[in-house]
Amino acid sequence: MKTTKKELIKIISRILLCMVFFLIITSAFGILFMYKSSVKEESKFRSLYYTSDMADKYLENLDNHKKKVLKIQDDINQQEFNDKLEFLEYYNREILTNEDIGAIYGRYFFDEVEYKSDGFPYEESEHSKIINNAYSHELMCLGVINSDRQFALETIAYVVPLKNNDYADSIILFFPVTDVVPEETELDLAKYPMSEMILVCSREGEILSFVEVTNNQYDLHIHSVLYDKLVTIIGDKELVDNLTYAVYSGKDNAFDFSLGGVDYILSASSIRNNGLTSFSIITIFALSKVHSIGSSLTDTILVLLIIFSLLIIGVLIYSIVTRNKIQRIKVDNDTHSVLNIAKEDKFVKAANDIIIRNPATTFAIVVADIRHYEYNLEHLGEDVIFDGLKRVKNLLAKSLQLEETMGYLNNGRFVFLIHYRDNDILAERIRNMVLVAGSQGFKGGRTASISLYGGIYSTDKGITPNVNKMIELAISAEEATEYPCDFMEFRMYNETIHESVVQNDYIELNMEKALEHKDFKVFFQPKQSISTGLVDGCEALVRWYNPEINDYMQPGVFIPLFESNMFIIKLDHYVFESVCQYINDAIENSFPLCPISVNVSRITASQPDFCRFYINMKEKYNIANNFITIEFTESFAFEDYKSLRDTITELHQHGFKCSIDDFGSGFSSYNILKELPMDELKLDRFFIKQGFSSERDLMVLKSIIDLGKELHMKVVSEGVETIEQFNMLKSLGCHTIQGFLYSKPLVVTDFIAFLNQKKLY
Ligand code: C2E
Ligand code: CA
Ligand code: CA
């Protein structure tokens, strides 16, 4: 007996040791990861600092133009011309041929008519850009593409509005770009030793000048439109979209990306002129260069130090935990002898004997648990607990009648075999047990009351399974918390519980086989864009196909159980791979296709290597970026939004979109919305039902939709069943709906037919 106890302790210690090492290693990686992201953040900051420093340099050049242009504007506004000829003479002499001004061409506009187009060959599209700006009567600077020069952006134009002039209401002056960005760059490049390349772009995104490449592996010498060029180099359309947005809106921003295993920082700073951004400086820096000029040694030491301290903490935790565990095991093993009560095996034998001796009697197995037993054990200590248990046991034993027996299972759980005559008598017996236990209490430094709850199985249906099974069923009645209690806090095993136990047994017995046989089927429910009326993606929803009855089991039945037995991880992975395969098939067979959302359970999402699987699978099937959205439930986000934030960042970096599902079903928190960079907000269907009942509810719904939009999320409403709901959501500004009104979840062939009918391709 003693050796088995020791072995048990040994095994547990080993498991614990493994767990602690695992913890240390994952934490070390976690810290490394955190460290890496902080390095990225810091590098972005530095990169922006350098980029805006460069922007300032160019701004001086641009300012010189502006001064000249303002002077011309002033001069013309001051003058009175007697006729058009006089104006033109001034225009030619003072502006176009005056070398100090440096303009190479000029044009003027009057009443929206352009005059004197003297052969400056800019592009058609540029022409309208210039004219539009000329009509806007605002002083501004633009980059112009010269079509003679292979789309190089070699000229900049200044639009100069004039006041009360009879012959022109604005003139446009063209300057050579080298005035702003000299060919021999003025930048002291030694000051930016980390530079990979620097581009100056117009607000529209054309490359104005290509300044410096120390590591010219991208062949950017061909002047082109910045956007296409960067998409080709970086291969991440969303990132380039974000950069373009920054350039266009005149915001400074930095992003990180990887290429061929090397991390880079891409940043943009604007050269603002006249309050408007005319140009932006865009740089690509290798992260290693930006971050660590000579600091890699300190980094290594820092990381080693972190790992070392983690090791020490790990060893400490290990020793404390093992000591505690050993004590715990001692408590559980000793309880029976201290209480002088039968263990489970002895109880089962004794109960069995009684049942055999009394074939005409109906019995009940009662399992009785002490509420908060573990907590009390931890806080009051084993002596206090033993003392309380002993008193309770003695009193309960006194209440036993002839041919009845009791035992102790574990962790504050007693078991009884008592006679069962009818429910009233049983109720009385249970009431007595509860009162007897309640009259006692754990009496230590502080006292804690003892309250009992439990489950009952009776043999009154004429079925007498073996005692082990009866105990198991009594426990399942105790645990069937979705049903009401029958006697005090005791629940009697009944038909309903029976059905769910049978169902759960069936599920647990068959789930692995069903996965192997591919009986889990993915359905697709299309979503509809409110504004266009077109298909706006779909959600993958799993069902369990039972070939014997040719029917599907709904996820609401099996997912809660899979979450408790962890099978959900396998199922979520399976569903995701099926979705990837489906996308592949659709592309190969030219089926219509739309972006797909997949659900992940909180259990799956909490695995330490959660992102890896999804990223690997996406790469394996070569799925395009931003095609797949991962849905996390609001309740999971609420529980653990800090780690979810990192998960989202990682998923974003690998081309996934993220959605917050069932929003409004739990503790909806605006904070979560603000903290988590989700791409999509899915309003729960119950929320929508409620949301329509009063003016006040509508206001709340509207403000959530507005908030989602402010945070640049796509707002989707689920469970839309009626046209009234659709119209209401439309008026509240919701983007997209999902629900039976548009379509039920469809089996894949029907889904393809649905998309075909909507003529997507
Ligand atoms: P969910 O993610 O909120 O999915 C939407 C549910 O609403 C689906 O239930 C869908 O059939 C149902 N629904 C759609 N439109 C309407 C409507 O107009 N009216 C009503 N009353 N219901 C509508 P379903 O398919 O039974 O899925 C239930 C839940 O099971 C899902 O809720 C999701 O949480 C979970 N689930 C489904 N597939 C997966 C999966 O692959 N992995 C994980 N972890 N969970 C899944
Ligand atoms: Ca969902
Ligand atoms: Ca949902």
PDB file of N, CA and C in Angstrom, residues 41-94:
ATOM      1  N   GLU A  41       7.650  48.096 -31.722  1.00  0.00           N
ATOM      2  CA  GLU A  41       7.003  49.375 -31.427  1.00  0.00           C
ATOM      3  C   GLU A  41       8.037  50.483 -31.354  1.00  0.00           C
ATOM      4  N   GLU A  42       9.126  50.174 -30.640  1.00  0.00           N
ATOM      5  CA  GLU A  42      10.152  51.182 -30.452  1.00  0.00           C
ATOM      6  C   GLU A  42      10.773  51.543 -31.805  1.00  0.00           C
ATOM      7  N   SER A  43      10.985  50.522 -32.630  1.00  0.00           N
ATOM      8  CA  SER A  43      11.603  50.779 -33.935  1.00  0.00           C
ATOM      9  C   SER A  43      10.687  51.619 -34.811  1.00  0.00           C
ATOM     10  N   LYS A  44       9.378  51.359 -34.701  1.00  0.00           N
ATOM     11  CA  LYS A  44       8.436  52.163 -35.475  1.00  0.00           C
ATOM     12  C   LYS A  44       8.567  53.626 -35.075  1.00  0.00           C
ATOM     13  N   PHE A  45       8.694  53.812 -33.765  1.00  0.00           N
ATOM     14  CA  PHE A  45       8.812  55.156 -33.226  1.00  0.00           C
ATOM     15  C   PHE A  45      10.052  55.847 -33.788  1.00  0.00           C
ATOM     16  N   ARG A  46      11.195  55.113 -33.719  1.00  0.00           N
ATOM     17  CA  ARG A  46      12.433  55.696 -34.225  1.00  0.00           C
ATOM     18  C   ARG A  46      12.348  55.983 -35.707  1.00  0.00           C
ATOM     19  N   SER A  47      11.787  55.013 -36.419  1.00  0.00           N
ATOM     20  CA  SER A  47      11.683  55.152 -37.858  1.00  0.00           C
ATOM     21  C   SER A  47      10.869  56.405 -38.201  1.00  0.00           C
ATOM     22  N   LEU A  48       9.783  56.621 -37.438  1.00  0.00           N
ATOM     23  CA  LEU A  48       8.957  57.801 -37.667  1.00  0.00           C
ATOM     24  C   LEU A  48       9.725  59.075 -37.364  1.00  0.00           C
ATOM     25  N   TYR A  49      10.540  58.983 -36.319  1.00  0.00           N
ATOM     26  CA  TYR A  49      11.328  60.143 -35.929  1.00  0.00           C
ATOM     27  C   TYR A  49      12.252  60.548 -37.078  1.00  0.00           C
ATOM     28  N   TYR A  50      12.955  59.536 -37.654  1.00  0.00           N
ATOM     29  CA  TYR A  50      13.876  59.842 -38.750  1.00  0.00           C
ATOM     30  C   TYR A  50      13.123  60.331 -39.971  1.00  0.00           C
ATOM     31  N   THR A  51      12.017  59.675 -40.243  1.00  0.00           N
ATOM     32  CA  THR A  51      11.274  60.030 -41.445  1.00  0.00           C
ATOM     33  C   THR A  51      10.731  61.448 -41.359  1.00  0.00           C
ATOM     34  N   SER A  52      10.261  61.808 -40.156  1.00  0.00           N
ATOM     35  CA  SER A  52       9.711  63.164 -40.074  1.00  0.00           C
ATOM     36  C   SER A  52      10.844  64.189 -40.066  1.00  0.00           C
ATOM     37  N   ASP A  53      12.017  63.765 -39.597  1.00  0.00           N
ATOM     38  CA  ASP A  53      13.174  64.651 -39.671  1.00  0.00           C
ATOM     39  C   ASP A  53      13.503  64.954 -41.138  1.00  0.00           C
ATOM     40  N   MET A  54      13.466  63.904 -41.971  1.00  0.00           N
ATOM     41  CA  MET A  54      13.713  64.100 -43.405  1.00  0.00           C
ATOM     42  C   MET A  54      12.635  64.997 -44.003  1.00  0.00           C
ATOM     43  N   ALA A  55      11.385  64.725 -43.581  1.00  0.00           N
ATOM     44  CA  ALA A  55      10.274  65.506 -44.123  1.00  0.00           C
ATOM     45  C   ALA A  55      10.493  66.991 -43.845  1.00  0.00           C
ATOM     46  N   ASP A  56      11.005  67.279 -42.634  1.00  0.00           N
ATOM     47  CA  ASP A  56      11.263  68.684 -42.281  1.00  0.00           C
ATOM     48  C   ASP A  56      12.262  69.325 -43.239  1.00  0.00           C
ATOM     49  N   LYS A  57      13.263  68.525 -43.616  1.00  0.00           N
ATOM     50  CA  LYS A  57      14.294  69.062 -44.538  1.00  0.00           C
ATOM     51  C   LYS A  57      13.643  69.485 -45.856  1.00  0.00           C
ATOM     52  N   TYR A  58      12.802  68.614 -46.376  1.00  0.00           N
ATOM     53  CA  TYR A  58      12.183  68.907 -47.659  1.00  0.00           C
ATOM     54  C   TYR A  58      11.178  70.040 -47.549  1.00  0.00           C
ATOM     55  N   LEU A  59      10.622  70.147 -46.369  1.00  0.00           N
ATOM     56  CA  LEU A  59       9.632  71.198 -46.162  1.00  0.00           C
ATOM     57  C   LEU A  59      10.254  72.576 -46.364  1.00  0.00           C
ATOM     58  N   GLU A  60      11.520  72.696 -45.971  1.00  0.00           N
ATOM     59  CA  GLU A  60      12.203  73.978 -46.169  1.00  0.00           C
ATOM     60  C   GLU A  60      12.207  74.325 -47.657  1.00  0.00           C
ATOM     61  N   ASN A  61      12.524  73.340 -48.489  1.00  0.00           N
ATOM     62  CA  ASN A  61      12.541  73.587 -49.944  1.00  0.00           C
ATOM     63  C   ASN A  61      11.171  74.010 -50.447  1.00  0.00           C
ATOM     64  N   LEU A  62      10.174  73.310 -49.936  1.00  0.00           N
ATOM     65  CA  LEU A  62       8.817  73.596 -50.372  1.00  0.00           C
ATOM     66  C   LEU A  62       8.401  74.999 -49.920  1.00  0.00           C
ATOM     67  N   ASP A  63       8.872  75.368 -48.748  1.00  0.00           N
ATOM     68  CA  ASP A  63       8.562  76.696 -48.214  1.00  0.00           C
ATOM     69  C   ASP A  63       9.132  77.801 -49.093  1.00  0.00           C
ATOM     70  N   ASN A  64      10.313  77.555 -49.652  1.00  0.00           N
ATOM     71  CA  ASN A  64      10.910  78.569 -50.535  1.00  0.00           C
ATOM     72  C   ASN A  64       9.997  78.831 -51.724  1.00  0.00           C
ATOM     73  N   HIS A  65       9.466  77.759 -52.295  1.00  0.00           N
ATOM     74  CA  HIS A  65       8.510  77.932 -53.394  1.00  0.00           C
ATOM     75  C   HIS A  65       7.327  78.752 -52.940  1.00  0.00           C
ATOM     76  N   LYS A  66       6.883  78.364 -51.775  1.00  0.00           N
ATOM     77  CA  LYS A  66       5.655  78.995 -51.300  1.00  0.00           C
ATOM     78  C   LYS A  66       5.849  80.506 -51.151  1.00  0.00           C
ATOM     79  N   LYS A  67       7.013  80.872 -50.669  1.00  0.00           N
ATOM     80  CA  LYS A  67       7.283  82.308 -50.493  1.00  0.00           C
ATOM     81  C   LYS A  67       7.232  83.027 -51.843  1.00  0.00           C
ATOM     82  N   LYS A  68       7.910  82.408 -52.841  1.00  0.00           N
ATOM     83  CA  LYS A  68       7.927  83.033 -54.171  1.00  0.00           C
ATOM     84  C   LYS A  68       6.504  83.166 -54.726  1.00  0.00           C
ATOM     85  N   VAL A  69       5.786  82.074 -54.561  1.00  0.00           N
ATOM     86  CA  VAL A  69       4.439  82.032 -55.107  1.00  0.00           C
ATOM     87  C   VAL A  69       3.541  83.069 -54.425  1.00  0.00           C
ATOM     88  N   LEU A  70       3.703  83.208 -53.119  1.00  0.00           N
ATOM     89  CA  LEU A  70       2.902  84.192 -52.381  1.00  0.00           C
ATOM     90  C   LEU A  70       3.228  85.604 -52.845  1.00  0.00           C
ATOM     91  N   LYS A  71       4.518  85.785 -53.166  1.00  0.00           N
ATOM     92  CA  LYS A  71       4.933  87.115 -53.621  1.00  0.00           C
ATOM     93  C   LYS A  71       4.271  87.423 -54.962  1.00  0.00           C
ATOM     94  N   ILE A  72       4.312  86.449 -55.878  1.00  0.00           N
ATOM     95  CA  ILE A  72       3.665  86.636 -57.188  1.00  0.00           C
ATOM     96  C   ILE A  72       2.177  86.934 -57.006  1.00  0.00           C
ATOM     97  N   GLN A  73       1.573  86.170 -56.144  1.00  0.00           N
ATOM     98  CA  GLN A  73       0.127  86.336 -55.891  1.00  0.00           C
ATOM     99  C   GLN A  73      -0.156  87.765 -55.414  1.00  0.00           C
ATOM    100  N   ASP A  74       0.694  88.199 -54.512  1.00  0.00           N
ATOM    101  CA  ASP A  74       0.551  89.531 -53.956  1.00  0.00           C
ATOM    102  C   ASP A  74       0.712  90.602 -55.038  1.00  0.00           C
ATOM    103  N   ASP A  75       1.782  90.423 -55.829  1.00  0.00           N
ATOM    104  CA  ASP A  75       2.068  91.383 -56.903  1.00  0.00           C
ATOM    105  C   ASP A  75       0.894  91.514 -57.850  1.00  0.00           C
ATOM    106  N   ILE A  76       0.397  90.388 -58.319  1.00  0.00           N
ATOM    107  CA  ILE A  76      -0.695  90.444 -59.296  1.00  0.00           C
ATOM    108  C   ILE A  76      -1.951  91.058 -58.664  1.00  0.00           C
ATOM    109  N   ASN A  77      -2.203  90.671 -57.423  1.00  0.00           N
ATOM    110  CA  ASN A  77      -3.403  91.211 -56.760  1.00  0.00           C
ATOM    111  C   ASN A  77      -3.338  92.733 -56.595  1.00  0.00           C
ATOM    112  N   GLN A  78      -2.118  93.228 -56.443  1.00  0.00           N
ATOM    113  CA  GLN A  78      -1.949  94.674 -56.254  1.00  0.00           C
ATOM    114  C   GLN A  78      -2.139  95.467 -57.549  1.00  0.00           C
ATOM    115  N   GLN A  79      -1.819  94.810 -58.683  1.00  0.00           N
ATOM    116  CA  GLN A  79      -1.777  95.546 -59.950  1.00  0.00           C
ATOM    117  C   GLN A  79      -3.133  95.720 -60.593  1.00  0.00           C
ATOM    118  N   GLU A  80      -3.211  96.857 -61.333  1.00  0.00           N
ATOM    119  CA  GLU A  80      -4.395  97.064 -62.174  1.00  0.00           C
ATOM    120  C   GLU A  80      -3.926  96.920 -63.608  1.00  0.00           C
ATOM    121  N   PHE A  81      -4.420  95.919 -64.327  1.00  0.00           N
ATOM    122  CA  PHE A  81      -4.028  95.790 -65.739  1.00  0.00           C
ATOM    123  C   PHE A  81      -5.085  96.476 -66.595  1.00  0.00           C
ATOM    124  N   ASN A  82      -4.607  97.207 -67.620  1.00  0.00           N
ATOM    125  CA  ASN A  82      -5.568  97.918 -68.463  1.00  0.00           C
ATOM    126  C   ASN A  82      -6.244  97.001 -69.461  1.00  0.00           C
ATOM    127  N   ASP A  83      -5.487  96.038 -69.937  1.00  0.00           N
ATOM    128  CA  ASP A  83      -6.122  95.059 -70.829  1.00  0.00           C
ATOM    129  C   ASP A  83      -5.434  93.714 -70.673  1.00  0.00           C
ATOM    130  N   LYS A  84      -5.936  92.782 -71.405  1.00  0.00           N
ATOM    131  CA  LYS A  84      -5.433  91.408 -71.262  1.00  0.00           C
ATOM    132  C   LYS A  84      -3.966  91.328 -71.677  1.00  0.00           C
ATOM    133  N   LEU A  85      -3.634  92.137 -72.716  1.00  0.00           N
ATOM    134  CA  LEU A  85      -2.270  92.108 -73.203  1.00  0.00           C
ATOM    135  C   LEU A  85      -1.288  92.476 -72.099  1.00  0.00           C
ATOM    136  N   GLU A  86      -1.689  93.488 -71.346  1.00  0.00           N
ATOM    137  CA  GLU A  86      -0.819  93.945 -70.250  1.00  0.00           C
ATOM    138  C   GLU A  86      -0.614  92.823 -69.230  1.00  0.00           C
ATOM    139  N   PHE A  87      -1.721  92.165 -68.954  1.00  0.00           N
ATOM    140  CA  PHE A  87      -1.641  91.046 -67.999  1.00  0.00           C
ATOM    141  C   PHE A  87      -0.700  89.960 -68.527  1.00  0.00           C
ATOM    142  N   LEU A  88      -0.877  89.656 -69.848  1.00  0.00           N
ATOM    143  CA  LEU A  88      -0.071  88.584 -70.422  1.00  0.00           C
ATOM    144  C   LEU A  88       1.407  88.949 -70.464  1.00  0.00           C
ATOM    145  N   GLU A  89       1.670  90.194 -70.722  1.00  0.00           N
ATOM    146  CA  GLU A  89       3.066  90.642 -70.752  1.00  0.00           C
ATOM    147  C   GLU A  89       3.709  90.443 -69.381  1.00  0.00           C
ATOM    148  N   TYR A  90       2.939  90.867 -68.400  1.00  0.00           N
ATOM    149  CA  TYR A  90       3.447  90.724 -67.024  1.00  0.00           C
ATOM    150  C   TYR A  90       3.676  89.236 -66.705  1.00  0.00           C
ATOM    151  N   TYR A  91       2.695  88.483 -67.104  1.00  0.00           N
ATOM    152  CA  TYR A  91       2.705  87.033 -66.831  1.00  0.00           C
ATOM    153  C   TYR A  91       3.942  86.375 -67.455  1.00  0.00           C
ATOM    154  N   ASN A  92       4.217  86.749 -68.731  1.00  0.00           N
ATOM    155  CA  ASN A  92       5.371  86.149 -69.412  1.00  0.00           C
ATOM    156  C   ASN A  92       6.685  86.664 -68.876  1.00  0.00           C
ATOM    157  N   ARG A  93       6.707  87.962 -68.704  1.00  0.00           N
ATOM    158  CA  ARG A  93       7.976  88.592 -68.350  1.00  0.00           C
ATOM    159  C   ARG A  93       8.312  88.333 -66.878  1.00  0.00           C
ATOM    160  N   GLU A  94       7.357  88.631 -66.031  1.00  0.00           N
ATOM    161  CA  GLU A  94       7.673  88.588 -64.596  1.00  0.00           C
ATOM    162  C   GLU A  94       7.624  87.177 -64.001  1.00  0.00           C
TER     163      GLU A  94
END
